[in-house]
Amino acid sequence: MNPHRVFNFNPGPATIPTEVMEQARDQFLDYQGCGMGIMECSHRGREFNQVRESAEENLRQLMGISDDYAVLFLQGGASLQFSMVPMNLASGQQPLLYADTGSWAAKAVKEAKLFAPVQVVYSGKAQNYARIEDCESWEMGADDPGYLYVCSNNTIFGTQFHRFPEYPEIPLVADMSSDIASRLVDVNRFGLIFAGAQKNLGPAGVTIVIIRKDLAARSRDKVPTMLKYSTHIEKESCFNTPPTFSIYMVGLVLEWIKKRGGIAGVEADNDHKAALLYRAIDEGDFYRGTVDPACRSKMNATFRLPDESLEAEFIRQATAAGLVGLKGHRSVGGIRASIYNAMPAAGVETLIEFMREFAKANG
Ligand SMILES: *Cc1c(COP(=O)(O)O)cnc(C)c1O
């Protein structure tokens, strides 16, 4: 453990494996003997080309992405995908189906409405997004829908889909920004997956898009060139200058996941970390989880203390103890511990020790 590094529970940008940060540091001025840092290299040169190709190859291998899908490294964040998805995939009057399971999904609904009629098939808003109702109860009656959209992990509220909707005839679109590569998913069940890198895969600045090629071919002519998936598929994410350094960092993180036993390996660790943390939340009356236990996220654990002044004190003392980034989202309050792939088990164990001490002293 590097003595200068804290345990960083920030929701995003989030902690990156220390080994990856060290590797980037060692290569910072001189990437593999070329006399330049990778961020100084041409995006069309040999060095960066190799970086991009191997990042794509590793992501394909790790997630089991077939040749029916394109893998893109785009800019604009996950938020631009809220518009790009309907802009490219909506065809006029076909209704678009959305599950509103939190703030990010609600933002996606707002953008989609600019392009097509939207049907919200399920909304958790009335229950303050504290649970995700089984998809069997969703209102799926629409005629010939364009796609069904879900947000697989609700970063702010702390819920997660543990089972995805099964409507094989409707393309499934998923915002996996806060749980991509944290668990095994069957990519073949999705039409499109997107994720900002800054939670589970590296630094901000690059958005991963995994799209079934036949869906990309659907885009209408009126879509601006830069916002068309087919542009970036054709030019292998180099239509314009891509965020080269961020892609390089994602590549290093993917290599790190491979060394940890692939996604199955990190998933086992994530299950373990989440189980430890939720057990600590549930073990007394002092801490109270904010969501339905059946829908709990393995990435973002949200909980409250008996009152807000104790929460402020908890955050203050935790920060002083080297446990940072635990403040809940401003729209929810309370505590949120983001425990993505790169959070070591030791970080969760240290947090739990701190929680027990704090409950003893203040309970
Ligand atoms: C963080 C986050 C976003 C927003 O990502 P940006 O890259 O900042 O646009 C969208 N969806 C989810 C689920 C997120 O966690």
GROMACS .gro file of C-alpha atoms and ligand atoms in nm:
model
  378
    1MET     CA    1   0.000   0.000   0.000
    2ASN     CA    2   0.137   0.338  -0.101
    3PRO     CA    3   0.143   0.552   0.217
    4HIS     CA    4   0.032   0.862   0.025
    5ARG     CA    5  -0.288   0.705  -0.101
    6VAL     CA    6  -0.617   0.711   0.089
    7PHE     CA    7  -0.906   0.469   0.045
    8ASN     CA    8  -1.109   0.658  -0.213
    9PHE     CA    9  -1.483   0.586  -0.203
   10ASN     CA   10  -1.571   0.859  -0.454
   11PRO     CA   11  -1.855   0.770  -0.693
   12GLY     CA   12  -1.674   0.899  -1.004
   13PRO     CA   13  -1.417   0.992  -1.103
   14ALA     CA   14  -1.322   0.707  -0.877
   15THR     CA   15  -1.027   0.512  -0.748
   16ILE     CA   16  -0.796   0.354  -1.005
   17PRO     CA   17  -0.576   0.057  -0.911
   18THR     CA   18  -0.251   0.181  -0.756
   19GLU     CA   19  -0.053  -0.060  -0.977
   20VAL     CA   20  -0.209   0.102  -1.283
   21MET     CA   21  -0.128   0.452  -1.159
   22GLU     CA   22   0.232   0.344  -1.098
   23GLN     CA   23   0.262   0.189  -1.440
   24ALA     CA   24   0.129   0.507  -1.602
   25ARG     CA   25   0.373   0.711  -1.394
   26ASP     CA   26   0.665   0.495  -1.505
   27GLN     CA   27   0.569   0.536  -1.871
   28PHE     CA   28   0.466   0.899  -1.843
   29LEU     CA   29   0.764   1.066  -2.010
   30ASP     CA   30   0.871   0.784  -2.237
   31TYR     CA   31   0.619   0.531  -2.364
   32GLN     CA   32   0.801   0.206  -2.444
   33GLY     CA   33   1.119   0.381  -2.554
   34CYS     CA   34   0.960   0.607  -2.817
   35GLY     CA   35   1.089   0.918  -2.635
   36MET     CA   36   0.740   1.067  -2.589
   37GLY     CA   37   0.456   1.017  -2.349
   38ILE     CA   38   0.161   0.829  -2.502
   39MET     CA   39  -0.048   1.146  -2.480
   40GLU     CA   40   0.209   1.319  -2.703
   41CYS     CA   41   0.186   1.051  -2.973
   42SER     CA   42  -0.020   1.086  -3.290
   43HIS     CA   43  -0.359   0.922  -3.271
   44ARG     CA   44  -0.277   0.774  -3.611
   45GLY     CA   45   0.072   0.655  -3.518
   46ARG     CA   46   0.190   0.303  -3.446
   47GLU     CA   47   0.210   0.343  -3.066
   48PHE     CA   48  -0.141   0.469  -3.009
   49ASN     CA   49  -0.289   0.239  -3.270
   50GLN     CA   50  -0.154  -0.054  -3.075
   51VAL     CA   51  -0.287   0.087  -2.749
   52ARG     CA   52  -0.637   0.127  -2.892
   53GLU     CA   53  -0.642  -0.210  -3.064
   54SER     CA   54  -0.527  -0.398  -2.759
   55ALA     CA   55  -0.775  -0.214  -2.533
   56GLU     CA   56  -1.054  -0.318  -2.770
   57GLU     CA   57  -0.925  -0.673  -2.794
   58ASN     CA   58  -0.901  -0.707  -2.417
   59LEU     CA   59  -1.249  -0.568  -2.363
   60ARG     CA   60  -1.385  -0.811  -2.624
   61GLN     CA   61  -1.211  -1.103  -2.456
   62LEU     CA   62  -1.308  -1.007  -2.102
   63MET     CA   63  -1.674  -0.935  -2.177
   64GLY     CA   64  -1.718  -1.198  -2.450
   65ILE     CA   65  -1.812  -0.948  -2.722
   66SER     CA   66  -1.866  -1.111  -3.061
   67ASP     CA   67  -1.794  -0.971  -3.406
   68ASP     CA   68  -2.162  -0.880  -3.440
   69TYR     CA   69  -2.080  -0.586  -3.214
   70ALA     CA   70  -1.862  -0.280  -3.259
   71VAL     CA   71  -1.662  -0.143  -2.965
   72LEU     CA   72  -1.621   0.235  -2.967
   73PHE     CA   73  -1.423   0.483  -2.759
   74LEU     CA   74  -1.616   0.810  -2.773
   75GLN     CA   75  -1.627   1.147  -2.598
   76GLY     CA   76  -1.907   1.349  -2.444
   77GLY     CA   77  -1.948   1.125  -2.141
   78ALA     CA   78  -2.227   0.884  -2.069
   79SER     CA   79  -2.455   1.189  -2.080
   80LEU     CA   80  -2.409   1.236  -2.454
   81GLN     CA   81  -2.530   0.879  -2.501
   82PHE     CA   82  -2.864   0.987  -2.353
   83SER     CA   83  -2.909   1.178  -2.682
   84MET     CA   84  -2.704   0.965  -2.922
   85VAL     CA   85  -2.900   0.651  -2.844
   86PRO     CA   86  -3.243   0.787  -2.947
   87MET     CA   87  -3.095   1.007  -3.221
   88ASN     CA   88  -2.951   0.699  -3.390
   89LEU     CA   89  -3.191   0.423  -3.297
   90ALA     CA   90  -3.532   0.593  -3.308
   91SER     CA   91  -3.713   0.571  -3.636
   92GLY     CA   92  -3.983   0.837  -3.632
   93GLN     CA   93  -4.298   0.719  -3.460
   94GLN     CA   94  -4.182   0.394  -3.303
   95PRO     CA   95  -4.223   0.434  -2.925
   96LEU     CA   96  -3.911   0.411  -2.708
   97LEU     CA   97  -3.946   0.226  -2.379
   98TYR     CA   98  -3.763   0.347  -2.068
   99ALA     CA   99  -3.739   0.215  -1.714
  100ASP     CA  100  -3.704   0.512  -1.481
  101THR     CA  101  -3.497   0.372  -1.194
  102GLY     CA  102  -3.312   0.685  -1.084
  103SER     CA  103  -3.171   1.025  -1.175
  104TRP     CA  104  -2.956   0.902  -1.463
  105ALA     CA  105  -3.243   0.711  -1.622
  106ALA     CA  106  -3.468   1.015  -1.580
  107LYS     CA  107  -3.212   1.229  -1.761
  108ALA     CA  108  -3.206   0.978  -2.044
  109VAL     CA  109  -3.588   0.992  -2.068
  110LYS     CA  110  -3.574   1.370  -2.101
  111GLU     CA  111  -3.340   1.352  -2.401
  112ALA     CA  112  -3.524   1.068  -2.572
  113LYS     CA  113  -3.844   1.273  -2.573
  114LEU     CA  114  -3.675   1.513  -2.814
  115PHE     CA  115  -3.661   1.241  -3.077
  116ALA     CA  116  -3.958   1.007  -3.042
  117PRO     CA  117  -4.260   0.924  -2.829
  118VAL     CA  118  -4.136   0.778  -2.502
  119GLN     CA  119  -4.320   0.530  -2.286
  120VAL     CA  120  -4.196   0.498  -1.930
  121VAL     CA  121  -4.269   0.130  -1.865
  122TYR     CA  122  -4.174   0.151  -1.500
  123SER     CA  123  -4.094   0.433  -1.261
  124GLY     CA  124  -3.953   0.398  -0.911
  125LYS     CA  125  -3.981   0.770  -0.849
  126ALA     CA  126  -4.282   0.753  -0.614
  127GLN     CA  127  -4.076   0.525  -0.385
  128ASN     CA  128  -3.779   0.759  -0.407
  129TYR     CA  129  -3.609   0.499  -0.627
  130ALA     CA  130  -3.552   0.267  -0.331
  131ARG     CA  131  -3.632  -0.045  -0.532
  132ILE     CA  132  -3.661  -0.182  -0.886
  133GLU     CA  133  -3.984  -0.369  -0.949
  134ASP     CA  134  -3.958  -0.703  -1.134
  135CYS     CA  135  -3.984  -0.646  -1.506
  136GLU     CA  136  -4.280  -0.887  -1.523
  137SER     CA  137  -4.491  -0.604  -1.380
  138TRP     CA  138  -4.373  -0.339  -1.626
  139GLU     CA  139  -4.615  -0.188  -1.877
  140MET     CA  140  -4.473  -0.343  -2.190
  141GLY     CA  141  -4.782  -0.313  -2.408
  142ALA     CA  142  -4.647  -0.072  -2.671
  143ASP     CA  143  -4.670  -0.164  -3.038
  144ASP     CA  144  -4.342  -0.228  -3.219
  145PRO     CA  145  -4.110  -0.039  -2.981
  146GLY     CA  146  -3.769   0.085  -3.100
  147TYR     CA  147  -3.585  -0.040  -2.794
  148LEU     CA  148  -3.607  -0.087  -2.417
  149TYR     CA  149  -3.369   0.123  -2.207
  150VAL     CA  150  -3.241   0.046  -1.856
  151CYS     CA  151  -2.974   0.188  -1.626
  152SER     CA  152  -2.808  -0.126  -1.487
  153ASN     CA  153  -2.669   0.031  -1.169
  154ASN     CA  154  -2.819   0.341  -1.013
  155THR     CA  155  -2.510   0.515  -0.884
  156ILE     CA  156  -2.693   0.780  -0.683
  157PHE     CA  157  -2.963   0.572  -0.513
  158GLY     CA  158  -2.767   0.250  -0.473
  159THR     CA  159  -2.988   0.001  -0.656
  160GLN     CA  160  -2.886  -0.243  -0.929
  161PHE     CA  161  -3.054  -0.479  -1.172
  162HIS     CA  162  -2.973  -0.831  -1.058
  163ARG     CA  163  -3.174  -0.972  -1.347
  164PHE     CA  164  -3.221  -0.795  -1.678
  165PRO     CA  165  -3.555  -0.776  -1.860
  166GLU     CA  166  -3.609  -1.059  -2.106
  167TYR     CA  167  -3.785  -0.943  -2.419
  168PRO     CA  168  -3.571  -1.101  -2.690
  169GLU     CA  169  -3.762  -0.927  -2.969
  170ILE     CA  170  -3.688  -0.577  -2.834
  171PRO     CA  171  -3.331  -0.443  -2.847
  172LEU     CA  172  -3.214  -0.383  -2.491
  173VAL     CA  173  -3.006  -0.070  -2.429
  174ALA     CA  174  -2.817  -0.037  -2.101
  175ASP     CA  175  -2.632   0.244  -1.930
  176MET     CA  176  -2.363   0.044  -1.746
  177SER     CA  177  -2.156   0.347  -1.646
  178SER     CA  178  -2.121   0.241  -1.285
  179ASP     CA  179  -2.104  -0.137  -1.315
  180ILE     CA  180  -1.943  -0.225  -1.647
  181ALA     CA  181  -1.684  -0.502  -1.611
  182SER     CA  182  -1.781  -0.555  -1.246
  183ARG     CA  183  -1.981  -0.870  -1.316
  184LEU     CA  184  -2.034  -1.113  -1.600
  185VAL     CA  185  -2.317  -1.019  -1.833
  186ASP     CA  186  -2.423  -1.186  -2.154
  187VAL     CA  187  -2.353  -0.911  -2.407
  188ASN     CA  188  -2.555  -1.098  -2.669
  189ARG     CA  189  -2.871  -1.008  -2.481
  190PHE     CA  190  -2.809  -0.636  -2.542
  191GLY     CA  191  -2.845  -0.417  -2.847
  192LEU     CA  192  -2.628  -0.145  -2.703
  193ILE     CA  193  -2.424  -0.099  -2.386
  194PHE     CA  194  -2.255   0.227  -2.294
  195ALA     CA  195  -2.045   0.341  -2.001
  196GLY     CA  196  -1.839   0.641  -1.903
  197ALA     CA  197  -1.498   0.504  -1.802
  198GLN     CA  198  -1.455   0.703  -1.483
  199LYS     CA  199  -1.621   0.462  -1.241
  200ASN     CA  200  -1.496   0.114  -1.318
  201LEU     CA  201  -1.256   0.143  -1.608
  202GLY     CA  202  -1.022   0.438  -1.568
  203PRO     CA  203  -1.022   0.817  -1.586
  204ALA     CA  204  -1.291   1.049  -1.723
  205GLY     CA  205  -1.281   1.152  -2.087
  206VAL     CA  206  -1.375   0.835  -2.271
  207THR     CA  207  -1.708   0.658  -2.306
  208ILE     CA  208  -1.723   0.294  -2.410
  209VAL     CA  209  -2.002   0.201  -2.651
  210ILE     CA  210  -2.071  -0.161  -2.743
  211ILE     CA  211  -2.328  -0.167  -3.022
  212ARG     CA  212  -2.476  -0.440  -3.237
  213LYS     CA  213  -2.370  -0.346  -3.589
  214ASP     CA  214  -2.713  -0.391  -3.745
  215LEU     CA  215  -2.858  -0.136  -3.502
  216ALA     CA  216  -2.588   0.117  -3.590
  217ALA     CA  217  -2.689   0.084  -3.953
  218ARG     CA  218  -3.038   0.212  -3.865
  219SER     CA  219  -2.937   0.579  -3.816
  220ARG     CA  220  -3.129   0.832  -4.016
  221ASP     CA  221  -2.946   1.059  -4.261
  222LYS     CA  222  -3.018   1.370  -4.059
  223VAL     CA  223  -2.794   1.265  -3.769
  224PRO     CA  224  -2.481   1.489  -3.753
  225THR     CA  225  -2.164   1.308  -3.859
  226MET     CA  226  -1.995   1.325  -3.518
  227LEU     CA  227  -2.305   1.190  -3.345
  228LYS     CA  228  -2.357   0.893  -3.573
  229TYR     CA  229  -2.241   0.555  -3.449
  230SER     CA  230  -2.167   0.442  -3.803
  231THR     CA  231  -1.910   0.723  -3.844
  232HIS     CA  232  -1.709   0.596  -3.550
  233ILE     CA  233  -1.748   0.232  -3.648
  234GLU     CA  234  -1.617   0.303  -3.995
  235LYS     CA  235  -1.320   0.502  -3.865
  236GLU     CA  236  -1.246   0.273  -3.567
  237SER     CA  237  -1.298   0.554  -3.313
  238CYS     CA  238  -1.049   0.775  -3.498
  239PHE     CA  239  -1.282   0.989  -3.709
  240ASN     CA  240  -1.141   1.280  -3.510
  241THR     CA  241  -0.882   1.290  -3.233
  242PRO     CA  242  -0.995   1.046  -2.965
  243PRO     CA  243  -0.908   1.095  -2.594
  244THR     CA  244  -0.582   0.908  -2.633
  245PHE     CA  245  -0.457   0.920  -2.275
  246SER     CA  246  -0.791   0.807  -2.129
  247ILE     CA  247  -0.804   0.515  -2.375
  248TYR     CA  248  -0.448   0.422  -2.275
  249MET     CA  249  -0.551   0.422  -1.908
  250VAL     CA  250  -0.855   0.206  -1.980
  251GLY     CA  251  -0.617  -0.036  -2.155
  252LEU     CA  252  -0.402  -0.059  -1.843
  253VAL     CA  253  -0.708  -0.117  -1.623
  254LEU     CA  254  -0.825  -0.398  -1.854
  255GLU     CA  255  -0.481  -0.563  -1.828
  256TRP     CA  256  -0.514  -0.536  -1.451
  257ILE     CA  257  -0.857  -0.706  -1.463
  258LYS     CA  258  -0.706  -0.987  -1.671
  259LYS     CA  259  -0.441  -1.044  -1.406
  260ARG     CA  260  -0.711  -1.063  -1.140
  261GLY     CA  261  -0.877  -1.359  -1.312
  262GLY     CA  262  -1.088  -1.163  -1.558
  263ILE     CA  263  -1.435  -1.038  -1.482
  264ALA     CA  264  -1.523  -1.358  -1.295
  265GLY     CA  265  -1.228  -1.285  -1.067
  266VAL     CA  266  -1.321  -0.925  -0.991
  267GLU     CA  267  -1.688  -1.023  -0.958
  268ALA     CA  268  -1.605  -1.270  -0.682
  269ASP     CA  269  -1.410  -0.996  -0.501
  270ASN     CA  270  -1.695  -0.748  -0.554
  271ASP     CA  271  -1.949  -0.995  -0.412
  272HIS     CA  272  -1.727  -1.045  -0.110
  273LYS     CA  273  -1.674  -0.671  -0.048
  274ALA     CA  274  -2.044  -0.590  -0.085
  275ALA     CA  275  -2.149  -0.876   0.146
  276LEU     CA  276  -1.907  -0.757   0.416
  277LEU     CA  277  -2.024  -0.397   0.393
  278TYR     CA  278  -2.398  -0.470   0.393
  279ARG     CA  279  -2.356  -0.709   0.683
  280ALA     CA  280  -2.190  -0.426   0.879
  281ILE     CA  281  -2.474  -0.188   0.788
  282ASP     CA  282  -2.736  -0.441   0.901
  283GLU     CA  283  -2.568  -0.568   1.218
  284GLY     CA  284  -2.715  -0.309   1.459
  285ASP     CA  285  -2.969  -0.028   1.468
  286PHE     CA  286  -2.721   0.252   1.418
  287TYR     CA  287  -2.686   0.228   1.038
  288ARG     CA  288  -2.984   0.192   0.809
  289GLY     CA  289  -2.962   0.090   0.444
  290THR     CA  290  -3.172   0.316   0.221
  291VAL     CA  291  -3.290   0.066  -0.042
  292ASP     CA  292  -3.476  -0.265  -0.061
  293PRO     CA  293  -3.216  -0.532   0.028
  294ALA     CA  294  -3.318  -0.735  -0.278
  295CYS     CA  295  -3.215  -0.448  -0.508
  296ARG     CA  296  -2.894  -0.340  -0.338
  297SER     CA  297  -2.607  -0.232  -0.557
  298LYS     CA  298  -2.274  -0.409  -0.526
  299MET     CA  299  -2.104  -0.093  -0.643
  300ASN     CA  300  -2.263   0.189  -0.443
  301ALA     CA  301  -2.382   0.114  -0.089
  302THR     CA  302  -2.608   0.388   0.046
  303PHE     CA  303  -2.701   0.421   0.412
  304ARG     CA  304  -2.809   0.666   0.680
  305LEU     CA  305  -2.715   0.733   1.039
  306PRO     CA  306  -2.966   0.828   1.312
  307ASP     CA  307  -2.946   1.198   1.223
  308GLU     CA  308  -2.782   1.442   0.985
  309SER     CA  309  -2.539   1.591   1.232
  310LEU     CA  310  -2.402   1.243   1.302
  311GLU     CA  311  -2.368   1.190   0.928
  312ALA     CA  312  -2.164   1.508   0.897
  313GLU     CA  313  -1.946   1.398   1.188
  314PHE     CA  314  -1.908   1.048   1.037
  315ILE     CA  315  -1.784   1.197   0.712
  316ARG     CA  316  -1.548   1.436   0.891
  317GLN     CA  317  -1.388   1.164   1.104
  318ALA     CA  318  -1.374   0.914   0.818
  319THR     CA  319  -1.194   1.168   0.600
  320ALA     CA  320  -0.943   1.234   0.879
  321ALA     CA  321  -0.888   0.857   0.898
  322GLY     CA  322  -0.807   0.834   0.525
  323LEU     CA  323  -1.149   0.712   0.412
  324VAL     CA  324  -1.260   0.977   0.161
  325GLY     CA  325  -1.552   1.037  -0.074
  326LEU     CA  326  -1.826   0.893   0.149
  327LYS     CA  327  -2.078   1.175   0.128
  328GLY     CA  328  -2.405   1.073  -0.033
  329HIS     CA  329  -2.524   1.247  -0.350
  330ARG     CA  330  -2.667   1.591  -0.274
  331SER     CA  331  -3.013   1.482  -0.392
  332VAL     CA  332  -3.025   1.192  -0.141
  333GLY     CA  333  -2.802   1.282   0.154
  334GLY     CA  334  -2.659   1.026   0.394
  335ILE     CA  335  -2.356   0.812   0.320
  336ARG     CA  336  -2.258   0.640  -0.002
  337ALA     CA  337  -1.960   0.407  -0.023
  338SER     CA  338  -1.863   0.340  -0.384
  339ILE     CA  339  -1.676   0.012  -0.395
  340TYR     CA  340  -1.590  -0.038  -0.759
  341ASN     CA  341  -1.349  -0.300  -0.897
  342ALA     CA  342  -1.044  -0.100  -0.793
  343MET     CA  343  -1.144  -0.065  -0.426
  344PRO     CA  344  -0.931  -0.322  -0.242
  345ALA     CA  345  -1.096  -0.547   0.017
  346ALA     CA  346  -0.865  -0.381   0.273
  347GLY     CA  347  -1.045  -0.051   0.202
  348VAL     CA  348  -1.383  -0.203   0.280
  349GLU     CA  349  -1.245  -0.378   0.589
  350THR     CA  350  -1.096  -0.051   0.715
  351LEU     CA  351  -1.426   0.128   0.656
  352ILE     CA  352  -1.615  -0.141   0.848
  353GLU     CA  353  -1.376  -0.114   1.141
  354PHE     CA  354  -1.429   0.261   1.140
  355MET     CA  355  -1.809   0.216   1.125
  356ARG     CA  356  -1.806  -0.015   1.428
  357GLU     CA  357  -1.593   0.224   1.632
  358PHE     CA  358  -1.809   0.519   1.532
  359ALA     CA  359  -2.133   0.338   1.621
  360LYS     CA  360  -1.988   0.236   1.957
  361ALA     CA  361  -1.884   0.593   2.037
  362ASN     CA  362  -2.206   0.757   1.916
  363GLY     CA  363  -2.480   0.495   1.945
  364LIG     C1  364  -2.187   0.890  -1.378
  364LIG     C2  365  -2.300   0.838  -1.454
  364LIG     C3  366  -2.347   0.901  -1.571
  364LIG     C4  367  -2.289   1.031  -1.621
  364LIG     O1  368  -2.164   1.015  -1.675
  364LIG     P1  369  -2.090   1.136  -1.749
  364LIG     O2  370  -1.973   1.067  -1.811
  364LIG     O3  371  -2.053   1.235  -1.643
  364LIG     O4  372  -2.183   1.194  -1.848
  364LIG     C5  373  -2.450   0.841  -1.640
  364LIG     N1  374  -2.506   0.727  -1.598
  364LIG     C6  375  -2.465   0.665  -1.483
  364LIG     C7  376  -2.532   0.538  -1.441
  364LIG     C8  377  -2.362   0.718  -1.409
  364LIG     O5  378  -2.320   0.656  -1.298
   0.00000   0.00000   0.00000
